[in-house]
Short mmCIF file of C-alpha atoms and ligand atoms in Angstrom, two decimals:
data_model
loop_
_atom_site.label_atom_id
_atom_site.label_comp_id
_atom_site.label_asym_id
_atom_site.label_seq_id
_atom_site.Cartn_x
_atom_site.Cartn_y
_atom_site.Cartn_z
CA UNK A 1 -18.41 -96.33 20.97
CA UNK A 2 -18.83 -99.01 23.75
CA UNK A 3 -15.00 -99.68 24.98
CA UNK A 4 -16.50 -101.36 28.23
CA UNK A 5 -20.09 -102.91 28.42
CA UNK A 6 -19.80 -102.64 31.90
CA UNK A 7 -20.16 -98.98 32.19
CA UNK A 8 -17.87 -99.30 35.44
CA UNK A 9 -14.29 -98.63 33.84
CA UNK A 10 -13.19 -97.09 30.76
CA UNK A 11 -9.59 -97.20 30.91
CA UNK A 12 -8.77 -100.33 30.74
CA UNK A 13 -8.18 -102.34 27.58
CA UNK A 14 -5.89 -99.95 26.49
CA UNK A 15 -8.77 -99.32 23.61
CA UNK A 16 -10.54 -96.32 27.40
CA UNK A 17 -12.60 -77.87 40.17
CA UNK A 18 -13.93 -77.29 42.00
CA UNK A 19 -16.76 -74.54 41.57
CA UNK A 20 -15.27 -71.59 42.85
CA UNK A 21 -12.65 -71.83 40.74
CA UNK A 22 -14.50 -72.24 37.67
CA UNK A 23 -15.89 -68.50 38.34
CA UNK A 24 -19.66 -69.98 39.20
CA UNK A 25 -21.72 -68.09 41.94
CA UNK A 26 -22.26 -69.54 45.14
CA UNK A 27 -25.06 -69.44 47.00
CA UNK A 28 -26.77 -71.03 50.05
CA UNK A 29 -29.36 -73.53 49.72
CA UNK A 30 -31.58 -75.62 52.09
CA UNK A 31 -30.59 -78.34 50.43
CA UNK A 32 -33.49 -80.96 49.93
CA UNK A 33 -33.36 -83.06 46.84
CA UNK A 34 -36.67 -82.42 45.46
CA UNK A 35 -35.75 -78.90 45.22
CA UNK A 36 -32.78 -79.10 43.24
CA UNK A 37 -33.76 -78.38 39.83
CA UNK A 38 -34.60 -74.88 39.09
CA UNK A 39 -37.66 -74.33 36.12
CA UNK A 40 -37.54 -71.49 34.12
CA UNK A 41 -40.96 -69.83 33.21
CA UNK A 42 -42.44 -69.57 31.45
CA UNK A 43 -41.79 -72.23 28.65
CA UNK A 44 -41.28 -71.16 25.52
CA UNK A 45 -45.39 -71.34 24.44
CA UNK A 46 -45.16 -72.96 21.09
CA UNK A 47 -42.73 -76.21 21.84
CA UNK A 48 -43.72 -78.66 23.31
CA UNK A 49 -40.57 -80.29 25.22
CA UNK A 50 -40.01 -83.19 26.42
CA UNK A 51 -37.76 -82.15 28.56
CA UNK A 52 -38.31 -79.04 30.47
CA UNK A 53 -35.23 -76.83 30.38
CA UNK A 54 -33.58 -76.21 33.67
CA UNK A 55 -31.93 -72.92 34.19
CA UNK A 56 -30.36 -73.61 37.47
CA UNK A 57 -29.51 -76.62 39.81
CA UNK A 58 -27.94 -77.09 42.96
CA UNK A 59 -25.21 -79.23 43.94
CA UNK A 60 -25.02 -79.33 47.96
CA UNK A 61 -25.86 -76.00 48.06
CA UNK A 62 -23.96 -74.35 45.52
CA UNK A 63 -26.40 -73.46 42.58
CA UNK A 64 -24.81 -73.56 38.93
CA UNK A 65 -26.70 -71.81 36.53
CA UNK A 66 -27.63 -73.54 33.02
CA UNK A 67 -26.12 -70.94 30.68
CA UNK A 68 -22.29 -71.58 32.48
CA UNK A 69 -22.73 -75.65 31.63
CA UNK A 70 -25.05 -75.35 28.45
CA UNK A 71 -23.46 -72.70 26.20
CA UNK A 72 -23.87 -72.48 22.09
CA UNK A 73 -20.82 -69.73 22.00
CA UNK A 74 -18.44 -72.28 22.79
CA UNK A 75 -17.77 -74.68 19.97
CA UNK A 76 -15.63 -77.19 22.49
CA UNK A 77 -18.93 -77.26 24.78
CA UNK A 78 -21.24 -80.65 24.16
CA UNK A 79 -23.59 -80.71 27.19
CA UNK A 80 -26.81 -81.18 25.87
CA UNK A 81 -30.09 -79.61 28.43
CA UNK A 82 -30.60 -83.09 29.11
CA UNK A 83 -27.66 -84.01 31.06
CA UNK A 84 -27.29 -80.64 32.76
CA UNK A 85 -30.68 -81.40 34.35
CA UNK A 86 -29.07 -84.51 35.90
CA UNK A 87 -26.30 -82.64 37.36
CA UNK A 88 -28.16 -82.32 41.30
CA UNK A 89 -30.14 -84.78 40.94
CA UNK A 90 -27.53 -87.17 43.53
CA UNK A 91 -29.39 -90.57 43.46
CA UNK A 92 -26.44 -91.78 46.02
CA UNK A 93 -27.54 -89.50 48.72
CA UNK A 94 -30.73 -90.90 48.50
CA UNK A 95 -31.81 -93.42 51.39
CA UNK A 96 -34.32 -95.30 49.83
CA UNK A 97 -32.83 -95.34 46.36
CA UNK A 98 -30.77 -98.64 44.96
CA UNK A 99 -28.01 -96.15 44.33
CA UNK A 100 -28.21 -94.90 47.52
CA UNK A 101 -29.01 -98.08 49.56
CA UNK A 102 -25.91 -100.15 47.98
CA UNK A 103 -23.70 -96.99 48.75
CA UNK A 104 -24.79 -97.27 52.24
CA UNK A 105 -23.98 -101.22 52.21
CA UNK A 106 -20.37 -100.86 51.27
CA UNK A 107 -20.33 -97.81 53.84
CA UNK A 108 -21.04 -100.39 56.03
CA UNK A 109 -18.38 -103.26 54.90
CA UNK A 110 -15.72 -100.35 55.08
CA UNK A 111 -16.93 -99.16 58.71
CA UNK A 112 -16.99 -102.36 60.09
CA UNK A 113 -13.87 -103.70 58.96
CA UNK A 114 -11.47 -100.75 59.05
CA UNK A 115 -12.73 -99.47 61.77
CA UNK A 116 -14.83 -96.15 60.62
CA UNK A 117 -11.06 -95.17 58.94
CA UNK A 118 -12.17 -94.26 55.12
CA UNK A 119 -13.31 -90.69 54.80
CA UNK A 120 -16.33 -90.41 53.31
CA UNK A 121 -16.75 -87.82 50.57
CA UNK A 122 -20.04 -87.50 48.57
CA UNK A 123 -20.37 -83.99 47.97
CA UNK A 124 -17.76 -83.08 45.45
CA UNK A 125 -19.13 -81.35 42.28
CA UNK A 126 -18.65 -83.37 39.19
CA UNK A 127 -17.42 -80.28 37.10
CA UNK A 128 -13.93 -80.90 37.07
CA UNK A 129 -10.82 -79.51 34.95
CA UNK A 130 -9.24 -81.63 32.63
CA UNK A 131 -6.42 -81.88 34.78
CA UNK A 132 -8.48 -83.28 37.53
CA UNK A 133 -10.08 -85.79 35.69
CA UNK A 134 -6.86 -87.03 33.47
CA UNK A 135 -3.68 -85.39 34.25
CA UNK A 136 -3.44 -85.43 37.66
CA UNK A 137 -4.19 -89.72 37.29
CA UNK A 138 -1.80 -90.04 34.39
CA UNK A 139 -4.66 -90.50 31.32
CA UNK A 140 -1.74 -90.10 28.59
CA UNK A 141 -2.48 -87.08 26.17
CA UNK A 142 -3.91 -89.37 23.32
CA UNK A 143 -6.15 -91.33 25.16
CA UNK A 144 -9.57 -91.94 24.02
CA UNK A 145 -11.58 -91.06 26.98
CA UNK A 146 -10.43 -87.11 26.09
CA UNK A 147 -12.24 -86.91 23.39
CA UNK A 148 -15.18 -85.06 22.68
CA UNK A 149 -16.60 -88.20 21.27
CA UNK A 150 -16.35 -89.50 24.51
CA UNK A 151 -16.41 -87.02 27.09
CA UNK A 152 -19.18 -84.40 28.24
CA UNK A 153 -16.55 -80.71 28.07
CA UNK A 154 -17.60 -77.68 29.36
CA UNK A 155 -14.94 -75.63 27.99
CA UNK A 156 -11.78 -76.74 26.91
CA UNK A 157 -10.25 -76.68 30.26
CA UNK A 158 -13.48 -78.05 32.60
CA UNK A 159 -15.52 -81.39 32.01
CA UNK A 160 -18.26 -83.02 33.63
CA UNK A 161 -16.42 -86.09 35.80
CA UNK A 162 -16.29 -89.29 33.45
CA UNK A 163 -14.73 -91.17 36.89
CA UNK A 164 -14.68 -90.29 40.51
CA UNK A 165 -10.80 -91.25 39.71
CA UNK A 166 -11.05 -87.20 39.29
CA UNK A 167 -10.74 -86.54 43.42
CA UNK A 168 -7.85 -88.82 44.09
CA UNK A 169 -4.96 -85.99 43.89
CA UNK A 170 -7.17 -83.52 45.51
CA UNK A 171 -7.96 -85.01 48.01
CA UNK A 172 -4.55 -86.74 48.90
CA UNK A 173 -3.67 -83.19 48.56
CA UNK A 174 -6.18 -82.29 51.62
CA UNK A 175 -4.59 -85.00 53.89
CA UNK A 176 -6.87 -87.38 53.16
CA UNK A 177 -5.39 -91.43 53.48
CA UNK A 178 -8.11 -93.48 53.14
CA UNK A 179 -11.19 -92.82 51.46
CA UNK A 180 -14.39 -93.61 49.69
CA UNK A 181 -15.56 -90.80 47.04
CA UNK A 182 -19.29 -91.31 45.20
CA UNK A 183 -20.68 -89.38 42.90
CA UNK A 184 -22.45 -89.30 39.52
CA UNK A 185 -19.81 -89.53 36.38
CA UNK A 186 -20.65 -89.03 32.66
CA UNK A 187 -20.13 -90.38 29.69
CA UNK A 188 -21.19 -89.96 26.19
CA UNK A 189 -21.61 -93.51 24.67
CA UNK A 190 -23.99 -95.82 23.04
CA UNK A 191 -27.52 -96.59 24.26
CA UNK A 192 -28.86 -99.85 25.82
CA UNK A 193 -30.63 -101.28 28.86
CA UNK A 194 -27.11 -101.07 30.02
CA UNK A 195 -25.95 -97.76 29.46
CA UNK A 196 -26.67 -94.35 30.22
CA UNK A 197 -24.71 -91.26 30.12
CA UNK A 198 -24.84 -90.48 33.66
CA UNK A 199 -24.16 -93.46 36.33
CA UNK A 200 -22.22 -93.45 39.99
CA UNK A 201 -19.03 -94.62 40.70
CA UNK A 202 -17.93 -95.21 43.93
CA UNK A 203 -13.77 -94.56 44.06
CA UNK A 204 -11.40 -96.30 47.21
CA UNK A 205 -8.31 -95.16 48.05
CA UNK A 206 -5.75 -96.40 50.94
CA UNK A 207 -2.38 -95.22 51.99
CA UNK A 208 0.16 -97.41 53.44
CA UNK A 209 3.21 -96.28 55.23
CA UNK A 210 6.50 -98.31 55.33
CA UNK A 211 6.06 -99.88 58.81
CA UNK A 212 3.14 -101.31 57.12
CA UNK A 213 4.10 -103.47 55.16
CA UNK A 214 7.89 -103.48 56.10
CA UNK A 215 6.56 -106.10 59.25
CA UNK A 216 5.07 -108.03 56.90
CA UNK A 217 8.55 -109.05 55.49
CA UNK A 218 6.71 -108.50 52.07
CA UNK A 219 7.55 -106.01 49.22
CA UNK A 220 5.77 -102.87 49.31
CA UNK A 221 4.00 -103.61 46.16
CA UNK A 222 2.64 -106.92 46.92
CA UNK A 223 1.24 -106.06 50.43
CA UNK A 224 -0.65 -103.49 49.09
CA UNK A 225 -2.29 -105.69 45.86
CA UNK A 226 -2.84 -108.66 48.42
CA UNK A 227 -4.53 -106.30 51.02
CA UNK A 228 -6.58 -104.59 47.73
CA UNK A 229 -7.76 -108.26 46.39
CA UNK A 230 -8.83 -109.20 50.38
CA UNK A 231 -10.63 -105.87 51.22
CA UNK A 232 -12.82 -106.64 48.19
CA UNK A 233 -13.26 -109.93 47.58
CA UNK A 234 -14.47 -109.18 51.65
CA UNK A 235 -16.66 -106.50 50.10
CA UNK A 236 -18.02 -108.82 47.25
CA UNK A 237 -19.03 -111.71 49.70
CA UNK A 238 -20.94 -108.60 52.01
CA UNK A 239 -22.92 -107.29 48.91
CA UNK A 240 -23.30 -110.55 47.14
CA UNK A 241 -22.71 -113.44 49.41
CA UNK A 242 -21.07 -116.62 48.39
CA UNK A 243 -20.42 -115.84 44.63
CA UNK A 244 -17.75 -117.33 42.51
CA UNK A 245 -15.32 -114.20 41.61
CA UNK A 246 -12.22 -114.33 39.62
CA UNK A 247 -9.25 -111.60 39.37
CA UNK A 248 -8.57 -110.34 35.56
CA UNK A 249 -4.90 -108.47 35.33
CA UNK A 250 -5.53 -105.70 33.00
CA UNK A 251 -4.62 -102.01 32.24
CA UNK A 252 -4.95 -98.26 33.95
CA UNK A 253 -3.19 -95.59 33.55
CA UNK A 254 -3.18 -94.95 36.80
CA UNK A 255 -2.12 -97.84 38.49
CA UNK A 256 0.07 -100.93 38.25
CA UNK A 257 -0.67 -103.62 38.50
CA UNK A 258 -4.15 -103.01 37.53
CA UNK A 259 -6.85 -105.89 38.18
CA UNK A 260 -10.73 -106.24 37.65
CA UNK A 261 -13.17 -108.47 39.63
CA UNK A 262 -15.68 -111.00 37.93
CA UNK A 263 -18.42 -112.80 39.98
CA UNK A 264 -20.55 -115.29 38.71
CA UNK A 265 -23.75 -113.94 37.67
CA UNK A 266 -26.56 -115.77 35.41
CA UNK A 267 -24.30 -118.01 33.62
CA UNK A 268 -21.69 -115.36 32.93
CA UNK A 269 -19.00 -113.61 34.33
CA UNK A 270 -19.51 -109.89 35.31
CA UNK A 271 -17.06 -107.30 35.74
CA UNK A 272 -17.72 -105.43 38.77
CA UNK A 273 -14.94 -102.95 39.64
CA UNK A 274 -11.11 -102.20 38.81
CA UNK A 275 -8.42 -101.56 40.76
CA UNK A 276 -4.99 -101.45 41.49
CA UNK A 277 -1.55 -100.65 43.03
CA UNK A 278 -1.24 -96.56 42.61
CA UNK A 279 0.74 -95.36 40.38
CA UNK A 280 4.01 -93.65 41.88
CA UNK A 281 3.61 -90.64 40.16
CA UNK A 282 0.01 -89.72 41.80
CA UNK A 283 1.38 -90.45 45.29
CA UNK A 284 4.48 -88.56 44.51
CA UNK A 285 2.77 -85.29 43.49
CA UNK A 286 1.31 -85.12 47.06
CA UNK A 287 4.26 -85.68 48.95
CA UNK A 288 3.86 -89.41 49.10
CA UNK A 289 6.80 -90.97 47.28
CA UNK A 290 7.92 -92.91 50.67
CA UNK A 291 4.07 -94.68 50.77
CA UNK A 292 2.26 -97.21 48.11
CA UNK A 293 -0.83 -97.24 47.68
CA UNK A 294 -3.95 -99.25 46.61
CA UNK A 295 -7.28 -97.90 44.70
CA UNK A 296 -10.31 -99.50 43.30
CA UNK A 297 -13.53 -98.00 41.32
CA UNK A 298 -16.77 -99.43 40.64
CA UNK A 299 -20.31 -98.79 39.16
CA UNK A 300 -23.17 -98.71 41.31
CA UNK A 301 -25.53 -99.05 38.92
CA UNK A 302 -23.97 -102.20 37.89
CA UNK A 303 -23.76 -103.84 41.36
CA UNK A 304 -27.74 -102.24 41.88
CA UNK A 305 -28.60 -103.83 38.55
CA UNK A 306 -27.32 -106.97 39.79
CA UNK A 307 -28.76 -107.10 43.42
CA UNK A 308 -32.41 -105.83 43.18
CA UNK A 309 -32.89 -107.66 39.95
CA UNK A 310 -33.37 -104.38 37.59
CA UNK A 311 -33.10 -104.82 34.19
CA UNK A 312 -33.25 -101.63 32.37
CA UNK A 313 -30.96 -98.49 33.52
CA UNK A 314 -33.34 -95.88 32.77
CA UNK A 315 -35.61 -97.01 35.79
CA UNK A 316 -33.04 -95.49 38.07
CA UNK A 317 -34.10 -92.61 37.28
CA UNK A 318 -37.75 -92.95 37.33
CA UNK A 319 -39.90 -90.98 39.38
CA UNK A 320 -42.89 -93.52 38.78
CA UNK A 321 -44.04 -95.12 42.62
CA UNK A 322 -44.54 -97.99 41.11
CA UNK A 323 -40.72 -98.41 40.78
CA UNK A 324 -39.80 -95.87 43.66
CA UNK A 325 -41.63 -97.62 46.27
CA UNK A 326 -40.47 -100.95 46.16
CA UNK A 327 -37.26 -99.71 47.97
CA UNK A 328 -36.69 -98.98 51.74
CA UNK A 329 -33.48 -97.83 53.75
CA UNK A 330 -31.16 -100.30 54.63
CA UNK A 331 -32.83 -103.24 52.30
CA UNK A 332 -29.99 -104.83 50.21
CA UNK A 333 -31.40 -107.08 47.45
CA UNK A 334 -34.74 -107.34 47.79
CA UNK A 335 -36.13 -108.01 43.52
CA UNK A 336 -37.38 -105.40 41.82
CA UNK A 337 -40.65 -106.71 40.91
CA UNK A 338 -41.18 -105.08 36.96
CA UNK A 339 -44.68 -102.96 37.40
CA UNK A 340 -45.54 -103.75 33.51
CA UNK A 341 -43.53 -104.43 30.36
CA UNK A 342 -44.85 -101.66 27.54
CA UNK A 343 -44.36 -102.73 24.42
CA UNK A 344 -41.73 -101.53 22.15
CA UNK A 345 -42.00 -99.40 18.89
CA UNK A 346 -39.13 -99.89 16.14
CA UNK A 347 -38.11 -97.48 13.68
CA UNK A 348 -35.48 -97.93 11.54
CA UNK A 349 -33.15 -94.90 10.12
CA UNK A 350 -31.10 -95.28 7.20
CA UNK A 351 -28.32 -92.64 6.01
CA UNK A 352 -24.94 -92.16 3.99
CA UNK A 353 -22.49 -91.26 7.18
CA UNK A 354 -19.77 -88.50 6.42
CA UNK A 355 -16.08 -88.86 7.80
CA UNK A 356 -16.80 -87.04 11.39
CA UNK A 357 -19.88 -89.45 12.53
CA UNK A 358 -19.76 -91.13 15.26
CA UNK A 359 -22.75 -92.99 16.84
CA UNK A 360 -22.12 -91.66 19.90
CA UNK A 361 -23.34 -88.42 18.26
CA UNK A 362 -26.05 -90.25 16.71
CA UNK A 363 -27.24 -91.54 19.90
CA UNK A 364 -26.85 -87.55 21.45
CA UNK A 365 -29.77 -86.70 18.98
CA UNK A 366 -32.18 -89.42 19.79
CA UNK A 367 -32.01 -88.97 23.40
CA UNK A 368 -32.07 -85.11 23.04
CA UNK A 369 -35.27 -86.11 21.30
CA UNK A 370 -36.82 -88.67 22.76
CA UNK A 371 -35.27 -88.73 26.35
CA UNK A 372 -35.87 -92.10 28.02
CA UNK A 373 -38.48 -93.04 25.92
CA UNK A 374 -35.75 -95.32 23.52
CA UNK A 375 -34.54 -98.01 25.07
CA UNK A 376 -32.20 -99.02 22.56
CA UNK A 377 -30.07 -97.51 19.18
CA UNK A 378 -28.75 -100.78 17.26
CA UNK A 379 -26.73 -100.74 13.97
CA UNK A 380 -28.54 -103.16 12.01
CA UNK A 381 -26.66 -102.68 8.48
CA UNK A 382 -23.86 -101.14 7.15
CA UNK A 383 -22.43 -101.03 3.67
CA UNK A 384 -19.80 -99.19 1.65
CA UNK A 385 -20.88 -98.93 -1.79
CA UNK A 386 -18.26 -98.70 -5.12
CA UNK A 387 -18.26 -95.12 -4.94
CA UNK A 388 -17.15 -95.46 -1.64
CA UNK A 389 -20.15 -94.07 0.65
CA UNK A 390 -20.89 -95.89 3.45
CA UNK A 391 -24.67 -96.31 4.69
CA UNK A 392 -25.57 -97.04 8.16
CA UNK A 393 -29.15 -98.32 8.73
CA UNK A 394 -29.92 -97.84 12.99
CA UNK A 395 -33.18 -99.59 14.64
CA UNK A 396 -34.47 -97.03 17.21
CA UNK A 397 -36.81 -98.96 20.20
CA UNK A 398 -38.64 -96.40 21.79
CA UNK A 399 -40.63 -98.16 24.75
CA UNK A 400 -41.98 -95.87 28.00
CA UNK A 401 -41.28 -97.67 31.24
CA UNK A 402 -44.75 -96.40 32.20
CA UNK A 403 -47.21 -96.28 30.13
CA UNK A 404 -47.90 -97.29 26.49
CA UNK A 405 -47.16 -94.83 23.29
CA UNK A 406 -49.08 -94.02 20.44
CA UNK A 407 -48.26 -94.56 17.07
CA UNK A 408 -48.53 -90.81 16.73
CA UNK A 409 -46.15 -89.97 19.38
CA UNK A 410 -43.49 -92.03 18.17
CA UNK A 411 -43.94 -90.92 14.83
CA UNK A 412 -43.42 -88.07 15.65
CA UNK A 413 -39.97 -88.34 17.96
CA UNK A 414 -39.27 -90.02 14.33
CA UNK A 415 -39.49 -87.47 12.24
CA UNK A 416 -37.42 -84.91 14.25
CA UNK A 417 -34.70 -87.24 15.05
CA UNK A 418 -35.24 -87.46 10.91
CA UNK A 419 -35.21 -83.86 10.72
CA UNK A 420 -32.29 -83.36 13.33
CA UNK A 421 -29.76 -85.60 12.35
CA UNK A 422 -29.68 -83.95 8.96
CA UNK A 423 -28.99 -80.92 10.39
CA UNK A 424 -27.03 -81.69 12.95
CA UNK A 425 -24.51 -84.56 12.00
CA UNK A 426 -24.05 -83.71 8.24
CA UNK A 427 -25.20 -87.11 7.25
CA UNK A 428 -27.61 -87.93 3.91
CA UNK A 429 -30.91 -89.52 4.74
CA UNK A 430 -31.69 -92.58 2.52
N1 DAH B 1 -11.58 -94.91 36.95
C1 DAH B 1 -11.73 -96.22 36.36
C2 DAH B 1 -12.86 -96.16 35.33
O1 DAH B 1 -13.80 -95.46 35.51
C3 DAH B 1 -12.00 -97.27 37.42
C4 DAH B 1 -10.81 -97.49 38.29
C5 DAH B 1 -9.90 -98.45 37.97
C6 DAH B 1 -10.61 -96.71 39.43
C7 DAH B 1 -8.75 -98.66 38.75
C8 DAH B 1 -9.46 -96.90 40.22
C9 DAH B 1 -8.55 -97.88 39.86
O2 DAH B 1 -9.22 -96.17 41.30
O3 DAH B 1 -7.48 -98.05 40.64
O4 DAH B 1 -12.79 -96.79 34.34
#
């Protein structure tokens, strides 16, 4: 289910642990990027995978083995292989990467203008508990984002992130004031050029003490959501220059008032982050019921998608030169120039749904099968007929960023998403 096409916020629209403590081993790594992913050999001879399966990676040194993340004796557990070999992967600590480079931009806007004051935390580990990532920000108990529909759970207690929202009592906690936390989240959801189930969020937080705003002669509240809407319509105007932007009140659970920021982009009007006044229950759980407090996330991949001109999510995550290379340190917006445009393969997949489907599900299969070779899952029909079955019919566009495909190949991903959905989803193929 799509509850925000932005893939930057989920809670809005009222629809949307840290590794020791989680029992994993620690130990030390050098820790370079391109030696974060761990093989196990040999492969399994006969299979031919698409994607290799990972037994260990490392996240800033800490190595997490697959079989604590990927487990089949845990009914509550839904992380396929294919997102736990994302989990060190850290595009934002990479210099020359549009994740990384835009992080380093609004690094700079913060530095600049706040005088190097925002911690800067990039290192956290996005397997959380459940009361990191909703409790301790005030995600009521029947909100959608808990579900395992939604959500990526490890066990019923642990998650992967779904929002870097997950640090703010921690790290309030630590002593921290003002900060900027980055880090991959994920999300089960549908699939476009837009979305993918792992993305970056970058999370602000600032503290304000009385004297603060008490010379302003303003109420507490007010200073702090008229400080929040000039710190980023500053931080807009950095990253995107003179753009038109407009301020959306909406919902979070954790804050209030809650706003989201639109610029101008193409003709339409893009939400880029949301934000707010804390709520006073997070503040007050750290000790902080004298202070307010203001707090904003956004997507990177968004803003990146925006900036360098890239139109598809998946390239991202592309090892290909062709896309790699066109990105240096420090270069804000300069277009992507698209190497080639492949062209697509459609299959269509027809099937009487049962009561538990859901296409996120659906859309868990056909990237378990065909990784980032589908670029898109669409519902093209649905019916329910007198006896009260209901048939979904899905197009499936499988297209390789890099090279072409053969008609056998995609067949072929056909025929076990065919085979798989049967077995997996309890569905009837038509
Ligand atoms: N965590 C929200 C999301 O992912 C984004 C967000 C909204 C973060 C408002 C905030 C905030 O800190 O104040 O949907």
């Amino acid at each position: 289910m799509t509850i925000f096409s932005a893939q930057s916020t989920i809670f809005s629209r009222a629809s949307v642990a840290l590794l020791s403590s989680n029992g994993f081993k620690r130990f030390s790594f050098a820790s370079s990027f391109s030696s974060n992913a761990v093989y196990s050999s040999p492969l399994p001879k006969m299979k031919k995978r698409r994607h290799p399966i990972v037994s260990a990676v490392d996240i800033g040194g800490v190595t997490i083995a697959r079989n604590d993340v990927v487990r089949d004796d845990d009914p509550t557990n839904n992380v396929p292989d294919s997102i736990f070999s994302k989990l060190g992967m850290q595009l934002h600590r990479r210099d020359k990467h549009p994740i990384g480079i835009i992080k380093n931009a609004i690094y700079d806007y913060f530095d600049s203008n706040y005088a190097k004051k925002f911690d800067k935390i990039e290192d956290l580990s996005p397997i959380v508990t459940t009361k990191q990532n909703f409790d301790d920000v005030l995600v009521p108990a029947d909100h959608v984002s808990r579900s395992l529909n939604d959500t990526y759970y490890v066990d019923s207690e642990t998650v992967l992130r779904c929002h870097t929202s997950a640090h703010q009592a921690e790290l309030l906690r630590k002593g921290h004031r003002r900060f900027l936390v980055t880090g991959d989240v994920y999300r089960r959801d549908s699939i476009d050029a837009t979305h993918y189930p792992v993305f970056h969020q970058m999370e602000g937080f600032c503290v304000f003490s009385p004297e603060d705003w008490k010379e302003s002669g303003k109420d507490a509240t007010l200073y702090a959501a008229e400080d929040l809407k000039k710190c980023l319509e500053g931080l807009a105007r950095h990253l995107f220059g003179a753009v038109e932007m407009r301020w959306v009140d909406t919902y979070f659970p954790f804050t209030n008032p809650s706003f989201e920021l639109e610029i101008y982009f193409k003709e339409d009007w893009l939400e880029v982050l949301g934000c707010g006044v804390t709520e006073q229950g997070i503040l007050k759980q750290s000790g902080l019921e004298n202070n307010v407090a203001w707090a904003f996330g956004l997507g990177l991949e968004r803003l990146a998608m925006v900036l360098f001109d890239i139109s598809d999510i998946r390239l991202f995550w592309s090892s290909d030169e062709r896309f790699t290379s066109q990105f240096a340190k420090g270069e804000l917006g300069v277009k992507f120039k698209p190497f080639s445009k492949y062209p697509p393969c459609y299959k269509d997949i027809s099937f009487w749904i049962s009561e538990s489907f859901t296409e996120n599900n659906f859309c868990e299969v056909v990237r378990g099968i065909a990784g980032d070779l589908v670029e898109e899952v669409k519902l093209i029909d649905n019916f329910t007929n007198k006896k009260g079955m209901t048939s979904h019919c899905y197009r499936i566009v499988f297209r390789s960023m890099e090279r072409s495909l053969t008609d056998e190949e995609v067949n072929d991903l056909q025929s076990k998403v065919r085979d798989e959905v049967q077995r997996k989803l309890n569905v009837e193929l038509r």
